[in-house]
Amino acid sequence: MDARKLLSKVTPSRAGAGEMVAGAPPVVAAQPDDRRAGARPPKDEHNAVRFLIRGHVQNVGFRDFVVRRANRLGVRGWVRNRSDGTVEVLAAADGEVDALLEACRLGPNAARVEHVDVHPTQETLPRRGFRKTRQYEVVEDAAAQRYHRLGIDPAGEAFGPLHHAGLLDTHSPSSVDAARAFWREHMAVDIDPALHIAYENLTGAADPRVLPPTQYRTIQRLFNADKQVKRAYVDKGLYPYLVRTDRQPLNYLRRINGKYFDADNDVVGEHEVLPMLSSRCQRAIIKPSRSANGIRVNLLEFDTDGRAVIHGKPRTLADIERLYGGDFLVQQVIEQHSLMARVHPSSVNTLRMLTIRLGKDIHHLLTFARFGADGRVNDNAGTGGVCVGVEADGSFLPEGFDEHASVLARHPTTDVAFADLEPVPRYSEYVEFVRALHADLLNYDLVSWDIAVGKDGGPFFVEHNFAGAMWIYQLATRRPVFGELTDEVLAHVQHLRDVKAAA
């Protein structure tokens, strides 16, 4: 079926081009902010199709699934999460859009699609390619007007959860003015004050040094290497060569460009892969080499017959290749300390630690623990995990925080009270551990580290990251990201800008 036939099967809305699906709530920010768009077509033409996908479709890799499928089919457009729990796709109404629709009706393995609303529309589309874009919010008109007056962007990175959690319901005009004045002085920008308002409502204290997400992205790009260099550093298969510590998981198997290699870099034939793994381990972690946010991180087990099992289902090597593609890892399961396992034993729970290089010195900025939930293997906030701030002495804050901006005194799965947790053992060793690791990353001055607490109480490297949800970092730890270093960091930002302008 071609795109014209698909469009002929859908009755357009009477309100005309650009309207959402009939019955959908009014929207703010109907277009992505980062558009790279072509010319808008005549108003009487439908040049695109909007899919609104309902069900369990967020935090399951749905957007990445759509991007991969659309780019494979050659469909132009974008996909984004909506704050009401749905996923929205806008696709050019030509070529293989019908095949993309069928793919959206199925979704990735972890998704559960209940319904897909299809609506022909007229929109400005990207000239080429298909991409993820930012979440946008569905809000009632009165709230939308209030947010607009405050300069809050309903398409902002953290707006959805902060709005729903009630952390934007009240604000102090003087605190907002102070935050705006601070960032005008230091970065010559007019900020979105949403995170400052939420921070004050959460902690009871205003702090203009809180770093807004947009300004974090600017700083992160200035401090860190370009995308070409990043390709090597984000490949988890290269960690043993880039991160000089024995305190990291052993890679039993790596698939690189479709070929298999064992821990000694010897090539393994396809028929030998599963027998080799079953002889080395009864259980292991399997994950993509180059993805982040806990996507497709699973437990790989071997039953008594030596069959590979993922999510309780026996899998052949062909099944695994279909799930993970040409590049993935099978690695050792870290034996974690009882302190961390107590909170959620199914996941390897880690400390997210942030470091920065300023001149000759590497500073530790903040730490929070990440605990998985609902029996998942990974601990990412984006898959339901809980973040709990860690103090300078290794003790935990009494309340956790999740990606929905919920404040939690107890773990949602195990009911463990965070206030009852003992401090991280030998915590000062963890700070020195990440500072030493950072010294080897010459291309990166602002780095997040995922560090496990080993069974012996010592630090264990899991992975490094060069971006992050900075709004969660600051709300989970109840502190501005740069703290007492803020003025020094922002002075260095201005220096980097001057150097870049003079180049």
Coordinates of N, CA and C in Angstrom, one line a residue, residues 347-448:
S347 N 19.0 -5.7 40.3 CA 19.8 -4.8 39.5 C 21.2 -4.6 40.1
V348 N 22.2 -4.3 39.3 CA 23.5 -3.8 39.7 C 23.3 -2.3 40.0
N349 N 23.2 -1.9 41.2 CA 22.9 -0.5 41.6 C 24.2 0.3 41.7
T350 N 24.3 1.4 41.1 CA 25.6 2.1 41.0 C 25.5 3.5 41.7
L351 N 26.7 4.1 41.8 CA 26.8 5.5 42.2 C 27.1 6.3 40.9
R352 N 26.3 7.3 40.6 CA 26.6 8.2 39.5 C 27.4 9.4 40.1
M353 N 28.6 9.5 39.7 CA 29.6 10.5 40.2 C 30.0 11.4 39.1
L354 N 30.0 12.7 39.4 CA 30.3 13.7 38.4 C 31.7 14.4 38.7
T355 N 32.6 14.4 37.7 CA 33.9 15.1 37.9 C 34.1 16.2 36.8
I356 N 34.9 17.1 37.2 CA 35.3 18.2 36.2 C 36.7 18.5 36.3
R357 N 37.4 18.8 35.1 CA 38.7 19.2 35.1 C 38.8 20.7 34.9
L358 N 39.4 21.4 35.8 CA 39.6 22.9 35.7 C 41.1 23.1 35.8
G359 N 41.7 23.6 34.8 CA 43.2 23.8 34.8 C 43.9 22.4 35.0
K360 N 44.7 22.4 36.0 CA 45.5 21.1 36.3 C 44.7 20.2 37.3
D361 N 43.6 20.7 37.8 CA 42.9 19.9 38.9 C 41.7 19.3 38.4
I362 N 41.4 18.1 38.9 CA 40.1 17.4 38.7 C 39.3 17.4 40.0
H363 N 38.1 17.9 39.9 CA 37.3 18.0 41.1 C 36.1 17.0 41.0
H364 N 35.7 16.5 42.2 CA 34.5 15.7 42.3 C 33.4 16.7 42.6
L365 N 32.3 16.7 41.9 CA 31.2 17.6 42.0 C 30.1 17.1 42.9
L366 N 29.6 15.9 42.6 CA 28.4 15.4 43.3 C 28.3 13.9 43.1
T367 N 27.5 13.2 43.9 CA 27.2 11.8 43.7 C 25.8 11.5 44.1
F368 N 25.1 10.6 43.4 CA 23.9 10.1 43.8 C 23.8 8.6 43.4
A369 N 23.1 7.8 44.3 CA 23.0 6.4 44.0 C 21.8 6.2 43.1
R370 N 21.9 5.1 42.2 CA 20.8 4.8 41.3 C 20.4 3.3 41.6
F371 N 19.2 3.2 42.0 CA 18.6 1.9 42.3 C 17.6 1.5 41.3
G372 N 17.7 0.3 40.7 CA 16.7 -0.2 39.8 C 15.4 -0.5 40.5
A373 N 14.4 -0.8 39.7 CA 13.0 -1.1 40.3 C 12.3 -2.1 39.4
D374 N 11.2 -2.7 40.0 CA 10.4 -3.6 39.3 C 11.1 -4.8 38.8
G375 N 12.2 -5.3 39.4 CA 12.9 -6.5 39.0 C 13.8 -6.3 37.8
R376 N 13.9 -5.1 37.3 CA 14.8 -4.9 36.2 C 16.3 -5.1 36.5
V377 N 17.1 -5.4 35.5 CA 18.5 -5.6 35.7 C 19.3 -4.3 35.9
N378 N 18.8 -3.3 35.1 CA 19.6 -2.0 35.1 C 19.0 -1.1 36.1
D379 N 19.7 0.0 36.4 CA 19.4 0.9 37.5 C 19.0 2.3 37.0
N380 N 18.8 2.5 35.7 CA 18.7 3.8 35.1 C 17.3 4.4 35.5
A381 N 17.4 5.7 35.8 CA 16.2 6.5 36.1 C 15.1 6.4 35.0
G382 N 15.6 6.4 33.7 CA 14.7 6.3 32.6 C 14.0 5.0 32.4
T383 N 14.4 4.0 33.2 CA 13.6 2.7 33.2 C 13.0 2.4 34.5
G384 N 12.7 3.5 35.3 CA 11.9 3.3 36.5 C 12.8 3.4 37.8
G385 N 14.1 3.6 37.6 CA 14.9 3.6 38.8 C 14.8 4.8 39.7
V386 N 15.3 4.8 40.9 CA 15.3 5.8 41.9 C 16.7 6.4 42.2
C387 N 16.8 7.7 42.2 CA 18.1 8.3 42.5 C 18.0 8.9 43.9
V388 N 19.1 8.6 44.7 CA 19.2 9.0 46.1 C 20.5 9.8 46.3
G389 N 20.5 11.0 46.7 CA 21.7 11.8 46.9 C 22.6 11.2 47.9
V390 N 23.9 11.4 47.7 CA 25.0 10.9 48.6 C 25.7 12.1 49.1
E391 N 25.9 12.2 50.4 CA 26.6 13.3 51.1 C 28.1 13.1 51.0
A392 N 28.9 14.2 51.4 CA 30.3 14.1 51.3 C 30.9 13.0 52.2
D393 N 30.2 12.6 53.2 CA 30.7 11.5 54.1 C 30.2 10.1 53.6
G394 N 29.5 10.0 52.5 CA 29.1 8.8 52.0 C 27.7 8.4 52.5
S395 N 27.1 9.2 53.3 CA 25.7 8.9 53.8 C 24.7 9.3 52.8
F396 N 23.5 8.6 52.8 CA 22.5 8.8 51.9 C 21.5 9.8 52.4
L397 N 20.9 10.6 51.4 CA 19.8 11.5 51.8 C 18.6 10.6 52.2
P398 N 17.7 11.1 53.0 CA 16.6 10.3 53.5 C 15.5 10.1 52.4
E399 N 15.6 10.8 51.3 CA 14.5 10.7 50.3 C 15.1 10.6 48.9
G400 N 14.5 9.7 48.1 CA 14.9 9.5 46.7 C 14.1 10.4 45.8
F401 N 14.5 10.3 44.5 CA 13.8 11.1 43.5 C 13.9 10.3 42.2
D402 N 12.8 10.4 41.4 CA 12.7 9.6 40.1 C 12.5 10.6 38.9
E403 N 12.4 10.0 37.7 CA 12.3 10.8 36.5 C 10.9 11.5 36.4
H404 N 10.0 11.1 37.2 CA 8.7 11.7 37.3 C 8.6 12.8 38.3
A405 N 9.8 13.1 38.9 CA 9.9 14.2 39.9 C 9.2 13.8 41.2
S406 N 9.0 12.5 41.4 CA 8.4 12.1 42.6 C 9.4 12.0 43.7
V407 N 9.1 12.4 44.9 CA 9.9 12.3 46.1 C 9.5 11.0 46.9
L408 N 10.5 10.2 47.1 CA 10.2 8.9 47.7 C 11.0 8.6 48.9
A409 N 10.4 8.3 50.0 CA 11.1 8.0 51.3 C 11.5 6.5 51.3
R410 N 10.8 5.7 50.5 CA 11.0 4.2 50.4 C 11.1 3.8 49.0
H411 N 11.8 2.7 48.8 CA 12.0 2.2 47.4 C 10.6 1.6 47.0
P412 N 10.2 1.9 45.8 CA 8.8 1.6 45.4 C 8.6 0.1 45.2
T413 N 9.7 -0.7 45.0 CA 9.5 -2.2 44.8 C 9.7 -2.9 46.1
T414 N 10.8 -2.6 46.8 CA 11.2 -3.4 48.0 C 10.8 -2.7 49.3
D415 N 10.3 -1.5 49.3 CA 9.9 -0.8 50.5 C 11.0 -0.5 51.5
V416 N 12.2 -0.6 51.0 CA 13.4 -0.2 51.9 C 13.4 1.3 52.1
A417 N 13.5 1.7 53.4 CA 13.6 3.1 53.7 C 15.0 3.6 53.5
F418 N 15.1 4.7 52.7 CA 16.4 5.2 52.4 C 17.1 5.8 53.6
A419 N 16.3 6.3 54.5 CA 16.9 6.9 55.8 C 17.6 5.8 56.6
D420 N 17.3 4.5 56.4 CA 17.8 3.4 57.2 C 19.1 2.9 56.6
L421 N 19.6 3.4 55.4 CA 20.8 2.9 54.8 C 22.0 3.3 55.5
E422 N 23.0 2.4 55.6 CA 24.3 2.8 56.1 C 25.1 3.6 55.1
P423 N 26.1 4.3 55.4 CA 26.9 5.1 54.4 C 27.6 4.1 53.5
V424 N 28.0 4.6 52.3 CA 28.8 3.9 51.4 C 30.2 3.6 52.1
P425 N 30.6 2.4 52.2 CA 31.9 2.1 52.9 C 33.1 2.7 52.1
R426 N 34.0 3.3 52.9 CA 35.3 3.8 52.3 C 35.0 4.8 51.2
Y427 N 34.0 5.7 51.4 CA 33.5 6.5 50.3 C 34.6 7.4 49.8
S428 N 35.6 7.9 50.6 CA 36.6 8.7 50.1 C 37.4 8.0 49.0
E429 N 37.5 6.7 49.1 CA 38.2 5.9 48.0 C 37.5 6.1 46.7
Y430 N 36.2 6.2 46.7 CA 35.4 6.3 45.5 C 35.7 7.7 44.8
V431 N 35.8 8.7 45.6 CA 36.1 10.0 45.0 C 37.5 10.0 44.4
E432 N 38.5 9.4 45.1 CA 39.8 9.4 44.5 C 39.8 8.5 43.2
F433 N 39.1 7.4 43.3 CA 39.0 6.5 42.1 C 38.5 7.2 40.9
V434 N 37.4 7.9 40.9 CA 36.9 8.6 39.7 C 37.8 9.7 39.3
R435 N 38.5 10.4 40.2 CA 39.4 11.5 39.9 C 40.6 10.9 39.1
A436 N 41.1 9.7 39.5 CA 42.2 9.1 38.9 C 41.8 8.6 37.5
L437 N 40.6 8.0 37.4 CA 40.1 7.6 36.0 C 39.9 8.8 35.1
H438 N 39.5 9.9 35.6 CA 39.3 11.1 34.8 C 40.6 11.6 34.2
A439 N 41.7 11.4 34.9 CA 43.0 11.9 34.5 C 43.4 11.3 33.2
D440 N 42.9 10.1 32.8 CA 43.2 9.4 31.6 C 42.3 9.9 30.4
L441 N 41.2 10.6 30.7 CA 40.3 11.0 29.6 C 40.7 12.4 29.2
L442 N 41.7 12.5 28.3 CA 42.2 13.8 28.0 C 41.3 14.7 27.1
N443 N 40.4 14.0 26.4 CA 39.4 14.8 25.6 C 38.2 15.3 26.3
Y444 N 38.0 14.9 27.6 CA 36.8 15.2 28.3 C 37.1 15.9 29.6
D445 N 36.5 17.0 29.8 CA 36.6 17.8 31.1 C 35.4 17.7 32.0
L446 N 34.3 17.2 31.5 CA 33.1 17.0 32.4 C 32.5 15.6 32.1
V447 N 32.7 14.8 33.1 CA 32.4 13.4 33.0 C 31.5 12.8 34.1
S448 N 30.5 12.0 33.7 CA 29.7 11.3 34.7 C 30.2 9.8 34.7

